[in-house]
PDB file of C-alpha atoms and ligand atoms in Angstrom:
ATOM      1  CA  MET O1008     -30.682  27.598  11.298  1.00 51.00           C
ATOM      2  CA  ALA O1009     -27.073  27.635  12.361  1.00 52.00           C
ATOM      3  CA  LYS O1010     -26.477  26.176  15.363  1.00 59.00           C
ATOM      4  CA  GLY O1011     -23.683  29.248  16.541  1.00 62.00           C
ATOM      5  CA  GLY O1012     -24.798  31.056  19.604  1.00 71.00           C
ATOM      6  CA  GLU O1013     -24.448  34.512  17.652  1.00 80.00           C
ATOM      7  CA  ASP O1014     -27.484  33.725  15.148  1.00 89.00           C
ATOM      8  CA  TRP O1015     -29.509  33.069  18.437  1.00 91.00           C
ATOM      9  CA  LYS O1016     -28.549  36.117  20.225  1.00 91.00           C
ATOM     10  CA  LYS O1017     -29.705  38.238  16.967  1.00 90.00           C
ATOM     11  CA  ARG O1018     -33.105  36.444  17.053  1.00 90.00           C
ATOM     12  CA  LEU O1019     -34.034  36.422  20.379  1.00 94.00           C
ATOM     13  CA  SER O1020     -34.097  39.077  23.257  1.00 94.00           C
ATOM     14  CA  PRO O1021     -31.704  38.826  25.913  1.00 95.00           C
ATOM     15  CA  GLU O1022     -34.258  37.237  28.315  1.00 95.00           C
ATOM     16  CA  GLN O1023     -35.200  34.470  25.652  1.00 96.00           C
ATOM     17  CA  TYR O1024     -31.746  33.685  24.932  1.00 96.00           C
ATOM     18  CA  LYS O1025     -31.264  33.027  28.794  1.00 96.00           C
ATOM     19  CA  ILE O1026     -34.145  30.800  29.070  1.00 97.00           C
ATOM     20  CA  LEU O1027     -34.242  29.162  25.668  1.00 97.00           C
ATOM     21  CA  ARG O1028     -30.477  28.622  25.047  1.00 96.00           C
ATOM     22  CA  GLU O1029     -28.714  28.492  28.692  1.00 95.00           C
ATOM     23  CA  GLN O1030     -32.053  26.699  30.402  1.00 95.00           C
ATOM     24  CA  GLY O1031     -32.938  29.693  32.369  1.00 96.00           C
ATOM     25  CA  THR O1032     -36.174  30.106  34.375  1.00 96.00           C
ATOM     26  CA  GLU O1033     -38.540  33.272  34.273  1.00 97.00           C
ATOM     27  CA  ALA O1034     -39.771  34.747  37.198  1.00 97.00           C
ATOM     28  CA  PRO O1035     -43.262  33.275  38.228  1.00 97.00           C
ATOM     29  CA  PHE O1036     -45.988  35.558  37.361  1.00 98.00           C
ATOM     30  CA  SER O1037     -43.827  37.667  35.170  1.00 96.00           C
ATOM     31  CA  GLY O1038     -44.527  36.050  31.874  1.00 96.00           C
ATOM     32  CA  LYS O1039     -47.158  37.431  29.394  1.00 97.00           C
ATOM     33  CA  TYR O1040     -49.133  34.067  29.141  1.00 98.00           C
ATOM     34  CA  TRP O1041     -49.575  32.670  32.715  1.00 97.00           C
ATOM     35  CA  ASN O1042     -52.829  34.455  32.923  1.00 97.00           C
ATOM     36  CA  GLU O1043     -53.810  33.979  29.358  1.00 97.00           C
ATOM     37  CA  HIS O1044     -57.160  32.754  28.613  1.00 96.00           C
ATOM     38  CA  SER O1045     -57.190  33.158  24.807  1.00 97.00           C
ATOM     39  CA  LYS O1046     -58.243  30.432  22.459  1.00 97.00           C
ATOM     40  CA  GLY O1047     -55.184  29.379  19.941  1.00 98.00           C
ATOM     41  CA  ILE O1048     -51.782  27.461  19.549  1.00 98.00           C
ATOM     42  CA  TYR O1049     -49.075  28.354  21.551  1.00 98.00           C
ATOM     43  CA  ARG O1050     -45.710  28.194  19.168  1.00 98.00           C
ATOM     44  CA  CYS O1051     -42.008  27.837  19.717  1.00 97.00           C
ATOM     45  CA  ALA O1052     -41.029  31.459  20.301  1.00 97.00           C
ATOM     46  CA  ALA O1053     -37.600  30.311  18.388  1.00 96.00           C
ATOM     47  CA  CYS O1054     -38.807  28.385  15.403  1.00 96.00           C
ATOM     48  CA  GLY O1055     -42.448  28.754  15.332  1.00 97.00           C
ATOM     49  CA  SER O1056     -43.060  24.839  15.859  1.00 97.00           C
ATOM     50  CA  GLU O1057     -46.846  24.263  17.307  1.00 98.00           C
ATOM     51  CA  LEU O1058     -46.273  23.229  20.977  1.00 98.00           C
ATOM     52  CA  PHE O1059     -49.277  23.529  22.866  1.00 98.00           C
ATOM     53  CA  ALA O1060     -53.301  24.235  22.264  1.00 98.00           C
ATOM     54  CA  SER O1061     -55.149  26.402  24.547  1.00 98.00           C
ATOM     55  CA  ASP O1062     -57.507  23.630  25.245  1.00 97.00           C
ATOM     56  CA  ALA O1063     -54.895  21.856  27.299  1.00 98.00           C
ATOM     57  CA  LYS O1064     -54.110  24.904  29.405  1.00 98.00           C
ATOM     58  CA  PHE O1065     -54.912  24.859  32.972  1.00 97.00           C
ATOM     59  CA  ASP O1066     -54.708  27.643  35.738  1.00 96.00           C
ATOM     60  CA  SER O1067     -52.045  25.752  38.055  1.00 97.00           C
ATOM     61  CA  GLY O1068     -51.502  28.690  40.377  1.00 97.00           C
ATOM     62  CA  THR O1069     -47.795  28.499  39.896  1.00 97.00           C
ATOM     63  CA  GLY O1070     -47.211  31.769  37.891  1.00 98.00           C
ATOM     64  CA  TRP O1071     -46.183  29.805  34.561  1.00 98.00           C
ATOM     65  CA  PRO O1072     -48.074  28.933  31.802  1.00 98.00           C
ATOM     66  CA  SER O1073     -49.256  25.440  32.661  1.00 98.00           C
ATOM     67  CA  PHE O1074     -50.627  22.413  30.166  1.00 98.00           C
ATOM     68  CA  THR O1075     -51.805  18.977  30.735  1.00 98.00           C
ATOM     69  CA  GLU O1076     -50.341  17.853  27.340  1.00 98.00           C
ATOM     70  CA  PRO O1077     -48.407  19.056  24.402  1.00 98.00           C
ATOM     71  CA  ALA O1078     -50.554  19.807  20.862  1.00 97.00           C
ATOM     72  CA  ASN O1079     -48.272  17.181  19.408  1.00 94.00           C
ATOM     73  CA  LEU O1080     -45.970  14.810  21.176  1.00 93.00           C
ATOM     74  CA  GLU O1081     -43.536  14.666  18.311  1.00 96.00           C
ATOM     75  CA  ASN O1082     -42.789  18.378  18.417  1.00 98.00           C
ATOM     76  CA  ILE O1083     -41.394  18.116  22.057  1.00 98.00           C
ATOM     77  CA  GLU O1084     -38.647  16.285  23.734  1.00 98.00           C
ATOM     78  CA  LEU O1085     -38.496  14.951  27.019  1.00 97.00           C
ATOM     79  CA  LYS O1086     -34.925  14.885  28.857  1.00 96.00           C
ATOM     80  CA  GLU O1087     -33.861  14.097  32.340  1.00 96.00           C
ATOM     81  CA  ASP O1088     -32.601  17.207  34.040  1.00 95.00           C
ATOM     82  CA  THR O1089     -30.384  16.814  37.396  1.00 94.00           C
ATOM     83  CA  SER O1090     -29.283  20.107  37.662  1.00 90.00           C
ATOM     84  CA  HIS O1091     -30.120  22.120  41.069  1.00 89.00           C
ATOM     85  CA  GLY O1092     -29.989  18.725  43.141  1.00 94.00           C
ATOM     86  CA  MET O1093     -33.043  17.762  41.602  1.00 93.00           C
ATOM     87  CA  VAL O1094     -34.291  14.909  39.194  1.00 95.00           C
ATOM     88  CA  ARG O1095     -36.784  16.616  36.827  1.00 96.00           C
ATOM     89  CA  THR O1096     -37.635  16.260  33.178  1.00 97.00           C
ATOM     90  CA  GLU O1097     -37.200  18.897  30.848  1.00 98.00           C
ATOM     91  CA  VAL O1098     -39.139  19.586  28.056  1.00 98.00           C
ATOM     92  CA  ARG O1099     -37.626  21.031  24.787  1.00 98.00           C
ATOM     93  CA  CYS O1100     -38.545  22.059  21.359  1.00 98.00           C
ATOM     94  CA  LYS O1101     -37.750  18.966  18.932  1.00 98.00           C
ATOM     95  CA  LYS O1102     -37.397  21.060  15.984  1.00 97.00           C
ATOM     96  CA  CYS O1103     -34.971  23.666  17.505  1.00 96.00           C
ATOM     97  CA  GLY O1104     -33.646  22.126  20.686  1.00 96.00           C
ATOM     98  CA  SER O1105     -34.612  25.249  22.791  1.00 97.00           C
ATOM     99  CA  HIS O1106     -35.380  24.785  26.534  1.00 98.00           C
ATOM    100  CA  LEU O1107     -39.252  25.480  27.263  1.00 98.00           C
ATOM    101  CA  GLY O1108     -39.796  24.213  30.866  1.00 98.00           C
ATOM    102  CA  HIS O1109     -40.389  20.963  32.683  1.00 98.00           C
ATOM    103  CA  VAL O1110     -43.016  18.544  33.157  1.00 97.00           C
ATOM    104  CA  PHE O1111     -44.072  17.373  36.429  1.00 97.00           C
ATOM    105  CA  ASP O1112     -46.595  14.667  37.808  1.00 96.00           C
ATOM    106  CA  ASP O1113     -48.678  16.992  39.797  1.00 97.00           C
ATOM    107  CA  GLY O1114     -51.012  17.976  37.135  1.00 97.00           C
ATOM    108  CA  PRO O1115     -54.941  17.443  36.866  1.00 96.00           C
ATOM    109  CA  GLU O1116     -55.856  14.057  37.408  1.00 96.00           C
ATOM    110  CA  GLU O1117     -58.712  13.663  35.550  1.00 95.00           C
ATOM    111  CA  LYS O1118     -56.597  14.866  32.670  1.00 95.00           C
ATOM    112  CA  GLY O1119     -53.763  12.570  32.837  1.00 96.00           C
ATOM    113  CA  GLY O1120     -51.778  13.812  35.840  1.00 97.00           C
ATOM    114  CA  LYS O1121     -49.327  15.962  34.109  1.00 98.00           C
ATOM    115  CA  ARG O1122     -48.291  19.554  34.338  1.00 98.00           C
ATOM    116  CA  TYR O1123     -46.301  20.766  31.534  1.00 98.00           C
ATOM    117  CA  CYS O1124     -44.652  24.195  33.281  1.00 98.00           C
ATOM    118  CA  ILE O1125     -43.640  26.276  30.404  1.00 98.00           C
ATOM    119  CA  ASN O1126     -41.793  29.562  30.345  1.00 98.00           C
ATOM    120  CA  SER O1127     -44.002  32.358  28.669  1.00 98.00           C
ATOM    121  CA  VAL O1128     -41.097  33.812  26.613  1.00 97.00           C
ATOM    122  CA  CYS O1129     -40.640  30.454  25.048  1.00 98.00           C
ATOM    123  CA  LEU O1130     -44.065  30.652  23.579  1.00 98.00           C
ATOM    124  CA  ASN O1131     -45.671  32.719  20.979  1.00 97.00           C
ATOM    125  CA  LEU O1132     -49.732  32.689  20.709  1.00 98.00           C
ATOM    126  CA  THR O1133     -51.351  32.504  17.424  1.00 97.00           C
ATOM    127  CA  LYS O1134     -55.121  33.539  18.555  1.00 96.00           C
ATOM    128  CA  GLU O1135     -57.743  31.900  16.981  1.00 93.00           C
ATOM    129  CA  SER O1136     -59.504  34.153  14.529  1.00 80.00           C
ATOM    130  CA  GLN O1137     -62.807  35.794  16.255  1.00 63.00           C
ATOM    131  CA  ASN O1138     -65.132  35.257  13.507  1.00 55.00           C
TER     132      ASN O1138
HETATM  133 ZN1  LIG N2497     -38.261  25.422  18.472  1.00 93.30          ZN
END
C-alpha cells in the first residue's frame, strides 16, 4: 500500500484515520469491542493482519478492548511514546505501521501482567464459526 495520506483517507473512516494514522485515542466505552465476548481473531482494521485472539481478551474496566498478549508478537511493533508528558509504550501494527494503542504493566498477574489497551476502531473481529 502507498504510504501517502490520501490513500489512507479513502480506505479508513475519519475516526479510524485520526487514531490509526495520527495516534489518536477513542473515548472509553465508545468503541464496538470493549464489551465484546465473542470468540475469534481481532485483525488490523487497516491491513487485516492478525493481531489479537479473543482468548487473550479480558475485562479491564477501562472501556477499551484489553488483551494480555498479542496473537503473534511478530505482527506488532512496540515503540516508546513520550507524548503528553508520559512515557508509555505504543503498540503498532508491524505490517502497515498503524497506531493501535498502548501496552501497560498492570494486566492480570497470573497471565504475565501485561495489558494491551487497544482502540476498537483499529480492530476488526473475525468471529469463529458457530458450527
Ligand atoms: Zn495493519
